[in-house]
PDB file of C-alpha atoms (C1' of nucleotides) in Angstrom:
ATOM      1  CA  UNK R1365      11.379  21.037 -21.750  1.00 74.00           C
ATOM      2  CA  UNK R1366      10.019  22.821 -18.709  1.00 81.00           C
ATOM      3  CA  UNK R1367       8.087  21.106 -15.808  1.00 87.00           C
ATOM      4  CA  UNK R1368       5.341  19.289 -16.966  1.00 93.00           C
ATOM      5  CA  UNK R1369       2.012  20.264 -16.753  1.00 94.00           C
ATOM      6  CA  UNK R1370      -0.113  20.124 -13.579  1.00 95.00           C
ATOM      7  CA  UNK R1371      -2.298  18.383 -15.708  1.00 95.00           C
ATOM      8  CA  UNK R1372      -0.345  15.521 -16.914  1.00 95.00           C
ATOM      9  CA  UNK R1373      -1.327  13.229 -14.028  1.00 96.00           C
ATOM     10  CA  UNK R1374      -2.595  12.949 -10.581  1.00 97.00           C
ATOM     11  CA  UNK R1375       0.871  13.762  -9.029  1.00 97.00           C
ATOM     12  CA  UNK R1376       1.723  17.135 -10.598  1.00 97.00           C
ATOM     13  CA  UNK R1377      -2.472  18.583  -9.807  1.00 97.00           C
ATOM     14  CA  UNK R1378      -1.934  17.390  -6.019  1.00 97.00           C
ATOM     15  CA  UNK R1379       1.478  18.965  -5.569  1.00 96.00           C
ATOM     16  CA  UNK R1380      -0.299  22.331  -5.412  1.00 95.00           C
ATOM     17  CA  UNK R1381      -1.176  23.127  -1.538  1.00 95.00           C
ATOM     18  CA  UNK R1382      -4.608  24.712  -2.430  1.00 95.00           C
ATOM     19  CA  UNK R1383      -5.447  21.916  -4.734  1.00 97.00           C
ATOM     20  CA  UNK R1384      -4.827  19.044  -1.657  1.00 97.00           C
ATOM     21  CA  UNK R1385      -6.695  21.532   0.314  1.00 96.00           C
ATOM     22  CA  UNK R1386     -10.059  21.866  -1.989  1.00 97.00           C
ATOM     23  CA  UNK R1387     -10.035  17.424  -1.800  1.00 97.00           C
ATOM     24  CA  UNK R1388      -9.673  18.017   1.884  1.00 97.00           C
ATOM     25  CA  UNK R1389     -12.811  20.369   1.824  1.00 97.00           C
ATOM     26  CA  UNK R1390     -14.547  18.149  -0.831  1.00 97.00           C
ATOM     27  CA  UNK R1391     -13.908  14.796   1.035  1.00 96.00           C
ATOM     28  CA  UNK R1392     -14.713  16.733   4.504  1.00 94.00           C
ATOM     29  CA  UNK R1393     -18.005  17.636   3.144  1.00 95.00           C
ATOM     30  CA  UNK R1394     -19.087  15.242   0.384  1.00 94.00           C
ATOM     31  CA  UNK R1395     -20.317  18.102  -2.012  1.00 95.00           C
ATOM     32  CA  UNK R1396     -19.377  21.962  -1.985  1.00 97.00           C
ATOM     33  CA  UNK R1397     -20.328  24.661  -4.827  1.00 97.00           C
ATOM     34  CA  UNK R1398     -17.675  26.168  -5.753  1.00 97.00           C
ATOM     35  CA  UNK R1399     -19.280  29.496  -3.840  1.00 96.00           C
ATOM     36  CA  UNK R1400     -18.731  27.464  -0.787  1.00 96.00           C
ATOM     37  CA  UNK R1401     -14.853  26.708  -2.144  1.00 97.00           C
ATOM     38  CA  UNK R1402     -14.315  30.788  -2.350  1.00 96.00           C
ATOM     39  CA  UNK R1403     -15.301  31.453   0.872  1.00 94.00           C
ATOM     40  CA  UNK R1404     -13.650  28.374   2.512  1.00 95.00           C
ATOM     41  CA  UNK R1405     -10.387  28.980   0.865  1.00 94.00           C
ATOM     42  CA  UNK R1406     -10.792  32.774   0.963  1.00 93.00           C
ATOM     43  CA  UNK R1407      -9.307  32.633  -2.167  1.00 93.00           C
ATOM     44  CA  UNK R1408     -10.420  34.763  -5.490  1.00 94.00           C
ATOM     45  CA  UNK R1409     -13.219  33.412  -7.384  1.00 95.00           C
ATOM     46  CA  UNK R1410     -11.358  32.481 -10.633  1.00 96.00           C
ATOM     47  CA  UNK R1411      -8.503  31.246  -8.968  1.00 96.00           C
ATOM     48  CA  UNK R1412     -10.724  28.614  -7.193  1.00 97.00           C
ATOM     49  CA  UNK R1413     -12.450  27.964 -10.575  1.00 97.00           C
ATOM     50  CA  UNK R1414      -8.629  27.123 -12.026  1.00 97.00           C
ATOM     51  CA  UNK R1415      -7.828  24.939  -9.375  1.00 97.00           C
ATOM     52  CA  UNK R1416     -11.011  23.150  -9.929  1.00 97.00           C
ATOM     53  CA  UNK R1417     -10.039  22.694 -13.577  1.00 97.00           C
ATOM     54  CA  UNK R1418      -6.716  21.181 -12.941  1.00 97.00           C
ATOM     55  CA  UNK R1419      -8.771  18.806 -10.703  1.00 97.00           C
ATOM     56  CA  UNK R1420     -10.876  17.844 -13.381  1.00 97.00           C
ATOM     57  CA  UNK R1421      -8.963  17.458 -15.663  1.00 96.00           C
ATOM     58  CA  UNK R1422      -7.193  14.282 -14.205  1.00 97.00           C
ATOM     59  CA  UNK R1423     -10.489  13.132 -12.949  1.00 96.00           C
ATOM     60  CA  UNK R1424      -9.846  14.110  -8.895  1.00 97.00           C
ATOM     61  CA  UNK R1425     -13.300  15.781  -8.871  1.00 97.00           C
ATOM     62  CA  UNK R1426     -16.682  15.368 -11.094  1.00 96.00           C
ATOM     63  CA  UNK R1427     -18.762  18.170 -11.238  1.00 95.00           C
ATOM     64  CA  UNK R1428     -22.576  18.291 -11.202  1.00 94.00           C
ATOM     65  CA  UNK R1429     -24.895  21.391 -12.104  1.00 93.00           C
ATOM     66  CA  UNK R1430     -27.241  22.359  -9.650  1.00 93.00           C
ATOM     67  CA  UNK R1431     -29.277  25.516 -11.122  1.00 93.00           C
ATOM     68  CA  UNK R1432     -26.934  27.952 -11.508  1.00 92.00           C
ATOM     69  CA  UNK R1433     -24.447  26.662  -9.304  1.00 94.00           C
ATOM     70  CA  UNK R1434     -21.916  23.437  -9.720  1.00 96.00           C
ATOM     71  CA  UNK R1435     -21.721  21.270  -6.970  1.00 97.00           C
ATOM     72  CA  UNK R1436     -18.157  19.617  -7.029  1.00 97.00           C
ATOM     73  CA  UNK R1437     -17.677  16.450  -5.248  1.00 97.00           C
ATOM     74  CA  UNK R1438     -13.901  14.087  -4.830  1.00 97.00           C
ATOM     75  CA  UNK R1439     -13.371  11.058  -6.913  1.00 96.00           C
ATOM     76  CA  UNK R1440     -10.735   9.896  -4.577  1.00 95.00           C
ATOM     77  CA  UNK R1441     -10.274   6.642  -6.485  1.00 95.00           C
ATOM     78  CA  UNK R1442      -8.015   8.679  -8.732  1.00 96.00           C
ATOM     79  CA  UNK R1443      -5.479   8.534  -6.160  1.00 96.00           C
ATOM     80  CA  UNK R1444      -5.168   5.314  -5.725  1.00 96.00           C
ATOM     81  CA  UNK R1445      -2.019   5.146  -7.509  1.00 96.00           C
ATOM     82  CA  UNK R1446      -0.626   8.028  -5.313  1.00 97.00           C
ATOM     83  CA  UNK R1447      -1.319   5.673  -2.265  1.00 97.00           C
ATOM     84  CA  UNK R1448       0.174   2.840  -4.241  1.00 96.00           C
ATOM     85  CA  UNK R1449       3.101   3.953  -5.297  1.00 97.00           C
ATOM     86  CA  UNK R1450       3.922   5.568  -1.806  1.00 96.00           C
ATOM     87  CA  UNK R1451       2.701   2.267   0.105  1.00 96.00           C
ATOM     88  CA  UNK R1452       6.069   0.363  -1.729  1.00 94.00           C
ATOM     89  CA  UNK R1453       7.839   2.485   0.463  1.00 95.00           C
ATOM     90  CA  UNK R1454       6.342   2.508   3.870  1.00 93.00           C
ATOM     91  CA  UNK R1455       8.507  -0.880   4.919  1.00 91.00           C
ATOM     92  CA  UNK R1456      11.258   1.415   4.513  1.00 92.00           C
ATOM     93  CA  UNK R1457      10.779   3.907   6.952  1.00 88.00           C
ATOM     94  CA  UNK R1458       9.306   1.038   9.308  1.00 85.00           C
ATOM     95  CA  UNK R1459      11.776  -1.844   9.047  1.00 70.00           C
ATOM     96  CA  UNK R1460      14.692   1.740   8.014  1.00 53.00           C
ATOM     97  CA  UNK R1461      16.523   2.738  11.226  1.00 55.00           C
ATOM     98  CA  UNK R1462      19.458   5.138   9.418  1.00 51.00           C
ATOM     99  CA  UNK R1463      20.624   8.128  11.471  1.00 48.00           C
ATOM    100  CA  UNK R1464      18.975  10.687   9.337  1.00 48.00           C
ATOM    101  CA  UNK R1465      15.572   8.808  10.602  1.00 46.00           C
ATOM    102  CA  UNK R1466      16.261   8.247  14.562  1.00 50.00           C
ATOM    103  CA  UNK R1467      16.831  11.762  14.639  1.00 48.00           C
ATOM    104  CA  UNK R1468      13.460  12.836  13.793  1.00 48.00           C
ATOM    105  CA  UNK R1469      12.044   9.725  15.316  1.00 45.00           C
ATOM    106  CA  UNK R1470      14.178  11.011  18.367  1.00 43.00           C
ATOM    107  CA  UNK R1471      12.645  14.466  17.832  1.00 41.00           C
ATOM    108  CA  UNK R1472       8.834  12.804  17.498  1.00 44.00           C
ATOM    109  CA  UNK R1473       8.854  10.796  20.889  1.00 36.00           C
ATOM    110  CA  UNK R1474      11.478  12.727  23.045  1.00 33.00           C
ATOM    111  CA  UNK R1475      10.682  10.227  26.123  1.00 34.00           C
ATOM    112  CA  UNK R1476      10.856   6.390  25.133  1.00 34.00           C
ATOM    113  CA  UNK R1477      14.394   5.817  24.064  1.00 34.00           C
ATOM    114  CA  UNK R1478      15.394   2.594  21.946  1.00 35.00           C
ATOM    115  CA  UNK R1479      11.478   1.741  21.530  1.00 33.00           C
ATOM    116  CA  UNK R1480      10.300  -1.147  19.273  1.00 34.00           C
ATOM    117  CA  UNK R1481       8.937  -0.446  16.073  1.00 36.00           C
ATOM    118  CA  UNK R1482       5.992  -2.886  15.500  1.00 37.00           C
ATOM    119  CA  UNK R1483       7.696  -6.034  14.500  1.00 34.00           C
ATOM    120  CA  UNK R1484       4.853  -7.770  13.218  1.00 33.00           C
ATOM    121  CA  UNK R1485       5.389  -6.314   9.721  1.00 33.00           C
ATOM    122  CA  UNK R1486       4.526  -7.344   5.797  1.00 32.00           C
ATOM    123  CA  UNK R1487       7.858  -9.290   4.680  1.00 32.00           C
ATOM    124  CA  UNK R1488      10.516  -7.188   3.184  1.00 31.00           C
ATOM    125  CA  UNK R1489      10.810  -8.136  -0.710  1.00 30.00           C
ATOM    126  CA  UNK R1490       9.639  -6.277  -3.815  1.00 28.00           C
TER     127      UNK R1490
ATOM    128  CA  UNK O  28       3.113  34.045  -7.937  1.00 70.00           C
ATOM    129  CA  UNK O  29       4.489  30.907  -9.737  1.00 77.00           C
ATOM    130  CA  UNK O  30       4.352  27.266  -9.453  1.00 85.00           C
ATOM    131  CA  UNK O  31       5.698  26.164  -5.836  1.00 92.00           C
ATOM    132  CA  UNK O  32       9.505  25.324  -6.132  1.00 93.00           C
ATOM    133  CA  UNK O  33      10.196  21.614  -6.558  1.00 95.00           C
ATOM    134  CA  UNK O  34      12.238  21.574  -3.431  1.00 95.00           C
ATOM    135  CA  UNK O  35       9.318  23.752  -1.401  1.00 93.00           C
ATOM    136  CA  UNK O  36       8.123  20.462  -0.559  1.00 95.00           C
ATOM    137  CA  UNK O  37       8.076  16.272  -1.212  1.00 97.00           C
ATOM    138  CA  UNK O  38       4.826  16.716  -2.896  1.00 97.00           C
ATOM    139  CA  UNK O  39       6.853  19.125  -5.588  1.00 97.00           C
ATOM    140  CA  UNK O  40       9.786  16.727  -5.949  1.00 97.00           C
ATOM    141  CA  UNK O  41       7.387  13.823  -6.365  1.00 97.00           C
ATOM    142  CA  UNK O  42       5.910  15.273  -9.431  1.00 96.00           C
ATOM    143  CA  UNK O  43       8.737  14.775 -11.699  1.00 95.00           C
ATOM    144  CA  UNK O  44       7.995  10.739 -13.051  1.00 96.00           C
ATOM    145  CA  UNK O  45      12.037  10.700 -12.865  1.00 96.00           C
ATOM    146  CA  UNK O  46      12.791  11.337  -9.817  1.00 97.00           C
ATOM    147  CA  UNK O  47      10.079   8.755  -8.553  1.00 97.00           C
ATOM    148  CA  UNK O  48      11.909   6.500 -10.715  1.00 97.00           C
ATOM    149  CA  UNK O  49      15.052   7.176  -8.729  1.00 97.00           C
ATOM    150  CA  UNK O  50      13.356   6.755  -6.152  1.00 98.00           C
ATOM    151  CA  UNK O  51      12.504   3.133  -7.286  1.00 97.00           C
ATOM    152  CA  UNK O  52      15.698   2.696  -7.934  1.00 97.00           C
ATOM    153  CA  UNK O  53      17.203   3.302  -5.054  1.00 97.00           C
ATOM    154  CA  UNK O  54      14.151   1.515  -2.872  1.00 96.00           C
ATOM    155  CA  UNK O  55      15.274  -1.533  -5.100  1.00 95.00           C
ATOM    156  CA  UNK O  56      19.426  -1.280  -5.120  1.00 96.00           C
ATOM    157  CA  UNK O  57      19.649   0.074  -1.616  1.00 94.00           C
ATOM    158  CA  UNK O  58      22.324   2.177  -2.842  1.00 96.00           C
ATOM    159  CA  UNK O  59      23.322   3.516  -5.535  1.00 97.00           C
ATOM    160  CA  UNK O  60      26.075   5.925  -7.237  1.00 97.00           C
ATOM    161  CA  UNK O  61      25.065   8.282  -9.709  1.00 97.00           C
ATOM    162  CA  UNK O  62      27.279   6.768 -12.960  1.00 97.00           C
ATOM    163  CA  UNK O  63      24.952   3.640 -11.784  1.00 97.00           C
ATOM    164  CA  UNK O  64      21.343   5.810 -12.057  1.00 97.00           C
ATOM    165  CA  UNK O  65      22.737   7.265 -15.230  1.00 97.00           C
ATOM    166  CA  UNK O  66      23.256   4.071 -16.931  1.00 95.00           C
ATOM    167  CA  UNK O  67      19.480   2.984 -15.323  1.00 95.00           C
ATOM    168  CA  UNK O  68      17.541   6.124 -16.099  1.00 95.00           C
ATOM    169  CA  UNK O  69      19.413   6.696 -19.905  1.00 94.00           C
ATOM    170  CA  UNK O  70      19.654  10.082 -19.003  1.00 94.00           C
ATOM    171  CA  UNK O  71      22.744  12.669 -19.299  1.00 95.00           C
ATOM    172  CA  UNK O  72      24.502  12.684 -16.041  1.00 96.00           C
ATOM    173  CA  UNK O  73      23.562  16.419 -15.564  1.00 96.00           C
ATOM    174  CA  UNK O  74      20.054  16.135 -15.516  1.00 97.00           C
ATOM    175  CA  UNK O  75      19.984  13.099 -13.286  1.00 97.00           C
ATOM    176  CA  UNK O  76      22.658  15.110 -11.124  1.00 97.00           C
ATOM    177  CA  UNK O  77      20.275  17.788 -10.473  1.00 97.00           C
ATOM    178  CA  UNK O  78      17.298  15.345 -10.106  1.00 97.00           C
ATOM    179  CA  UNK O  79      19.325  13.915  -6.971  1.00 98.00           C
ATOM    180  CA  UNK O  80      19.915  17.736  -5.870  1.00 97.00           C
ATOM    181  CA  UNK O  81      15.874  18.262  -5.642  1.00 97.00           C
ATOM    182  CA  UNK O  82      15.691  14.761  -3.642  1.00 97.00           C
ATOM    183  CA  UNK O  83      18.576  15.857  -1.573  1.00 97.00           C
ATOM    184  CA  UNK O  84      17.335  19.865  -0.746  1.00 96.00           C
ATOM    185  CA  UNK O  85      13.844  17.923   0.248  1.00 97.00           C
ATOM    186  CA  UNK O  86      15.874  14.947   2.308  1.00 96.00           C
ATOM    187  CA  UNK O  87      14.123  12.515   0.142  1.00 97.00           C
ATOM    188  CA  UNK O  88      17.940  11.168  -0.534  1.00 97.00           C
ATOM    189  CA  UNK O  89      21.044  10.993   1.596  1.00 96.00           C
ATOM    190  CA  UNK O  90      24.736  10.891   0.238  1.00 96.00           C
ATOM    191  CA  UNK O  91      27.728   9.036   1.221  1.00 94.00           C
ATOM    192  CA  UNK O  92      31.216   9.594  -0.897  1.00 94.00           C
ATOM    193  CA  UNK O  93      32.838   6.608  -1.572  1.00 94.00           C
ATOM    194  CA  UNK O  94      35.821   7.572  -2.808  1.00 93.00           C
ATOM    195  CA  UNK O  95      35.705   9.528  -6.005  1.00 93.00           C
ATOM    196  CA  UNK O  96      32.148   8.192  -6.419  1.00 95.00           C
ATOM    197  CA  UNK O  97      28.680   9.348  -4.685  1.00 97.00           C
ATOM    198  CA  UNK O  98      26.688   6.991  -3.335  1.00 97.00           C
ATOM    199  CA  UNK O  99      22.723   7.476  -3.321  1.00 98.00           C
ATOM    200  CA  UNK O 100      20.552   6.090  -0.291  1.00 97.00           C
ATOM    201  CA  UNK O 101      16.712   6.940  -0.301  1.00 97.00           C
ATOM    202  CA  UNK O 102      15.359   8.664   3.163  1.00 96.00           C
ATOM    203  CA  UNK O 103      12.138   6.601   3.282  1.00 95.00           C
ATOM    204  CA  UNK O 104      10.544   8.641   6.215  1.00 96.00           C
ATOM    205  CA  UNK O 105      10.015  11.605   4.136  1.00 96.00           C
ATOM    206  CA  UNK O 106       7.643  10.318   2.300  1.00 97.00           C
ATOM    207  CA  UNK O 107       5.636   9.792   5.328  1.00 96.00           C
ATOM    208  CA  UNK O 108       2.964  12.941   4.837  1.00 96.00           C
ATOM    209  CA  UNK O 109       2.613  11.812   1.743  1.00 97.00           C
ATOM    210  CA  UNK O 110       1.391   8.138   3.238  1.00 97.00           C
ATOM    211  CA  UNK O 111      -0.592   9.835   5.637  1.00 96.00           C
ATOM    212  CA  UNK O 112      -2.070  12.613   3.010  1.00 96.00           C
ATOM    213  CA  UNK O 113      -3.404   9.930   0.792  1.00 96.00           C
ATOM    214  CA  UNK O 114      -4.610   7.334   3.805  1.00 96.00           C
ATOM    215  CA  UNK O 115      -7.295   9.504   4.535  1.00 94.00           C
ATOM    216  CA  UNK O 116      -8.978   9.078   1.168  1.00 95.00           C
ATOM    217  CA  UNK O 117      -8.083   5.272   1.308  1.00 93.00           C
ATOM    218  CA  UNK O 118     -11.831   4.737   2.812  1.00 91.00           C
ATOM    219  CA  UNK O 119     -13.515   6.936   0.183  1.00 92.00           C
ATOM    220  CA  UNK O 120     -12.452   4.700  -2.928  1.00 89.00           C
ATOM    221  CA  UNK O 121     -13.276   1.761  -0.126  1.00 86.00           C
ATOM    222  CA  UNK O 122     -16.302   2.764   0.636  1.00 71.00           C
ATOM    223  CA  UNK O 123     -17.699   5.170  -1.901  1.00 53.00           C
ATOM    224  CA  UNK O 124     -19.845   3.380  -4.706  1.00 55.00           C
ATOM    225  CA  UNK O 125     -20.088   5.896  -7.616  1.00 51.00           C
ATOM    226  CA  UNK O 126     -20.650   4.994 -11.383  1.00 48.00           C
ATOM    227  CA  UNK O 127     -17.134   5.816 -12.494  1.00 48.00           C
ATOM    228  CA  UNK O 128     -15.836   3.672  -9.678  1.00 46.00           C
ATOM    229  CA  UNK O 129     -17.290   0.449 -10.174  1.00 49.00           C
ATOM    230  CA  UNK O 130     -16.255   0.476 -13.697  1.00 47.00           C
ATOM    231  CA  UNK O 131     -12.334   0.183 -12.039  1.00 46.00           C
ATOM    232  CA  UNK O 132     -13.744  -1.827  -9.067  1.00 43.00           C
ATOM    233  CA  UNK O 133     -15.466  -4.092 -11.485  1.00 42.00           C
ATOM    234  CA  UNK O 134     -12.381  -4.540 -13.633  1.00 41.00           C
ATOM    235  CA  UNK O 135     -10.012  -5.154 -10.531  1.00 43.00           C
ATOM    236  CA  UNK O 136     -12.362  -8.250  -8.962  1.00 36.00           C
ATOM    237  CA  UNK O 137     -14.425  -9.714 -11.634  1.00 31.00           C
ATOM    238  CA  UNK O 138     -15.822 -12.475  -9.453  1.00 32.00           C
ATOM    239  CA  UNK O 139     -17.274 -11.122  -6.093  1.00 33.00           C
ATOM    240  CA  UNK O 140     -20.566  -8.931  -6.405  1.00 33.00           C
ATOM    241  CA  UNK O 141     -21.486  -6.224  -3.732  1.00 34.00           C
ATOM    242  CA  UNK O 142     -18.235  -7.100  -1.526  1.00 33.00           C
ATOM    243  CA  UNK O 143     -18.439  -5.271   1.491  1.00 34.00           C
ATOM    244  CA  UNK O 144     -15.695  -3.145   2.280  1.00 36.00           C
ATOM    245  CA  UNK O 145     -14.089  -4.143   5.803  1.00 37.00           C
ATOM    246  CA  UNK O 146     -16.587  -1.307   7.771  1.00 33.00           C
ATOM    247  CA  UNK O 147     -14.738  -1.717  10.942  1.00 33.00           C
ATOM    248  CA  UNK O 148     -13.161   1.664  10.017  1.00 33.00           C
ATOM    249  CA  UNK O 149     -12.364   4.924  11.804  1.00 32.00           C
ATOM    250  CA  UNK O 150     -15.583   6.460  12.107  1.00 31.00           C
ATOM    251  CA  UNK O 151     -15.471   9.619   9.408  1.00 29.00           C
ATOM    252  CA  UNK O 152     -15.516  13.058  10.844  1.00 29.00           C
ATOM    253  CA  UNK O 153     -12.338  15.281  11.515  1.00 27.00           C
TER     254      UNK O 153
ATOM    255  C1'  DT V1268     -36.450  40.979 -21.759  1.00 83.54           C
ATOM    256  C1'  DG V1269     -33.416  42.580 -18.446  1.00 83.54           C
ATOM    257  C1'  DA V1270     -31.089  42.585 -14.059  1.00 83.54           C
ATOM    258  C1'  DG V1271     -28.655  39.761 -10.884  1.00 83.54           C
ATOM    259  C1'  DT V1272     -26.128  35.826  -9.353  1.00 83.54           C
ATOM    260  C1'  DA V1273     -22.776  31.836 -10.061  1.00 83.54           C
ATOM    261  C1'  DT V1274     -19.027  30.173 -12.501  1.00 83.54           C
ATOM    262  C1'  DA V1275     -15.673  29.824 -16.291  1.00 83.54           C
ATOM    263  C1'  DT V1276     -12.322  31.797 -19.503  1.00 83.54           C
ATOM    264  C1'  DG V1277      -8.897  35.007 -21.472  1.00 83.54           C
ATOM    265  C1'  DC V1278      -4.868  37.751 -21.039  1.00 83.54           C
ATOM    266  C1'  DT V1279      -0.803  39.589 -18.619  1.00 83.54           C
ATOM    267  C1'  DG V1280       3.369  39.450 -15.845  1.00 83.54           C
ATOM    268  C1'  DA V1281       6.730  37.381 -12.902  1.00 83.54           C
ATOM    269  C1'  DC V1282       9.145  33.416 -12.336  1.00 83.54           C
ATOM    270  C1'  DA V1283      11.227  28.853 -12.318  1.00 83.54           C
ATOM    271  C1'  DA V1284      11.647  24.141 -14.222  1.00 83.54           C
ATOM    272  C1'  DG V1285      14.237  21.005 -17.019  1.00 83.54           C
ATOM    273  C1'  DG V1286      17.010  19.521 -20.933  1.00 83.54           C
ATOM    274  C1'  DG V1287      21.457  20.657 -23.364  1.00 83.54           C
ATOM    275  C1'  DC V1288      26.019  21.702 -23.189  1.00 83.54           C
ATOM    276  C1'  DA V1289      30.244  23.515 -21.280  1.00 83.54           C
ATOM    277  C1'  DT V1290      32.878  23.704 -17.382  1.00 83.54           C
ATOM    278  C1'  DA V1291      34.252  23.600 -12.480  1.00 83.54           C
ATOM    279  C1'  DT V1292      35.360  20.658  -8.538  1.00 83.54           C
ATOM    280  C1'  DG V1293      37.054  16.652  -6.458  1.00 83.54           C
ATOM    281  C1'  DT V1294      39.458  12.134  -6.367  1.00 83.54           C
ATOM    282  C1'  DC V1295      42.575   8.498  -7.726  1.00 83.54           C
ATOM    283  C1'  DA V1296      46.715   6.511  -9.784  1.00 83.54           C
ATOM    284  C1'  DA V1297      51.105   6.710 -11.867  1.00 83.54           C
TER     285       DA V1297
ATOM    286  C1'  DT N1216      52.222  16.891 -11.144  1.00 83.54           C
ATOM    287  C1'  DT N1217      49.523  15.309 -14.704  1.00 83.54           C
ATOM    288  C1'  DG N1218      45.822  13.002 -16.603  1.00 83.54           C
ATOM    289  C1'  DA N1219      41.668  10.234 -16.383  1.00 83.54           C
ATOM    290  C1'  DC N1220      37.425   9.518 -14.127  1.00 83.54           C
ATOM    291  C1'  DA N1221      33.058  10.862 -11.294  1.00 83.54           C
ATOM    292  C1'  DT N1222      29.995  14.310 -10.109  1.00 83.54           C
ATOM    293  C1'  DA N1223      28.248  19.020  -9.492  1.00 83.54           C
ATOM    294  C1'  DT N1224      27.275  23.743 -11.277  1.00 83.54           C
ATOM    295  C1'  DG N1225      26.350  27.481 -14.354  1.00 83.54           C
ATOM    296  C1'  DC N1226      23.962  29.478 -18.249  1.00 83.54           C
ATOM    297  C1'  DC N1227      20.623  29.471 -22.121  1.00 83.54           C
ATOM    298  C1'  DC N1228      16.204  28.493 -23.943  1.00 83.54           C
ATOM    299  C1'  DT N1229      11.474  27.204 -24.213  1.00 83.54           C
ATOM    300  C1'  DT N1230       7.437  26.580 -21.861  1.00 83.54           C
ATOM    301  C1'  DG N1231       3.862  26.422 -18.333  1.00 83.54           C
ATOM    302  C1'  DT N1232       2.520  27.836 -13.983  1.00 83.54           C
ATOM    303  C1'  DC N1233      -0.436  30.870 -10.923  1.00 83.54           C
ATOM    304  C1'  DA N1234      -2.430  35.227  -9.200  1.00 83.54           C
ATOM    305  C1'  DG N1235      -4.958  39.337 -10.750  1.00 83.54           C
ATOM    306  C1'  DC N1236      -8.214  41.519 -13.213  1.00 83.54           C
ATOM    307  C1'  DA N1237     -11.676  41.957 -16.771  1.00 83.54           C
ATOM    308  C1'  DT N1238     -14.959  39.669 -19.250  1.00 83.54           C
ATOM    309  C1'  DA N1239     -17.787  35.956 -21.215  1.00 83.54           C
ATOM    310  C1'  DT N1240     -21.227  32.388 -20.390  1.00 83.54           C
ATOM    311  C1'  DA N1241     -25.122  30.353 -18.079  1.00 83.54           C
ATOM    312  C1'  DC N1242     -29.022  30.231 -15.254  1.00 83.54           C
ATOM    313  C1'  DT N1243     -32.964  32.446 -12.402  1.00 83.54           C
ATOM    314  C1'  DC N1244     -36.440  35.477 -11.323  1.00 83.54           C
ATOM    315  C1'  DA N1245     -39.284  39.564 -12.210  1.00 83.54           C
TER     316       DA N1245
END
DNA sequence: TGAGTATATGCTGACAAGGGCATATGTCAA
DNA sequence: TTGACATATGCCCTTGTCAGCATATACTCA
């Protein structure tokens, strides 16, 4: 069984670079033809159009014709379960202080040592 | 040029529905060793092996040997651009009021009508 | 109708994922 | 040491990606 498709669900379309970057366009500018998406993206025609299928296909964008043109616009409630699922794990790297961590908190902030991280914080628990 | 390796990035490794389960796990357990994730996930102890060698090459997991054992801890903090990725759109599913929305808007509160959406929000731009 | 523009689709090639299974490596206990 | 246990690695196989290029489809305007 090989990787599974980029299609399956919202997770495998977004873990393409180009794909995050067309919602970042679409969300950036409400609506874009895909003409706009070429030139933005300076990326080949069909490739753009491919991308945009993948999209599509798990619902990330909705497409509307506009004479010979199709104006794509985001349908960012499709990654709502992106946000949720990563959300159950943002008391972890807030309440979290493990070595791997400090380091690249270390590395972030090179100037304030031992600092505070906001206290006031959602209860621990699952 | 083929799909982007599943260790080029946390967005890659997150793609695989098992590995976020491991992740799960290990958010839940604190630690774990692999013989326990094996019994969890019903998987052959080879595949869940090289599951935790994606999550380690991307620092999504840290190890710790424990005698003849290997004991899993999840690295949080990594999934930080994720969080942050995914924030941005938080105010478009907030906000944003199109037909295929409100069907799941509807659905989630069935008793408040027109609710406004906090709007003391970062004004949109970029 | 025909040319021109905008977008999608089809096919190819290179490449890697992921399960299965065998096996290597490492650790403990007697 | 030897043997049992815990985990990692290597190889095969099937399958799906993604870019590139050519082509089909769809719409617009003369």
């Amino acid at each position: 069984m090989p990787r599974a498709a980029t299609t399956a669900d919202v997770f495998n379309a977004i873990a393409e670079p180009r794909r995050r970057e067309i919602l970042d366009l679409l969300a950036r500018a409400g609506e874009l033809a895909v003409g706009a998406l070429v030139e933005a993206l300076r990326l080949p025609q069909p490739a753009v159009s491919k991308h945009l299928g993948v999209l599509r296909a798990v619902g990330l964008v909705s497409v509307k014709r506009e004479g010979q043109r199709r104006v794509y616009a985001i349908n960012a409630a499709e990654l709502r379960p992106v946000h949720q699922w990563v959300s159950n794990y943002e008391r972890l790297w807030t309440h979290q202080v493990d070595s791997i961590q400090r380091r690249a908190e270390r590395r972030a902030r090179m100037g304030s040592p031992t600092k505070k991280p906001n206290p006031q914080r959602k209860e621990v628990r699952s």
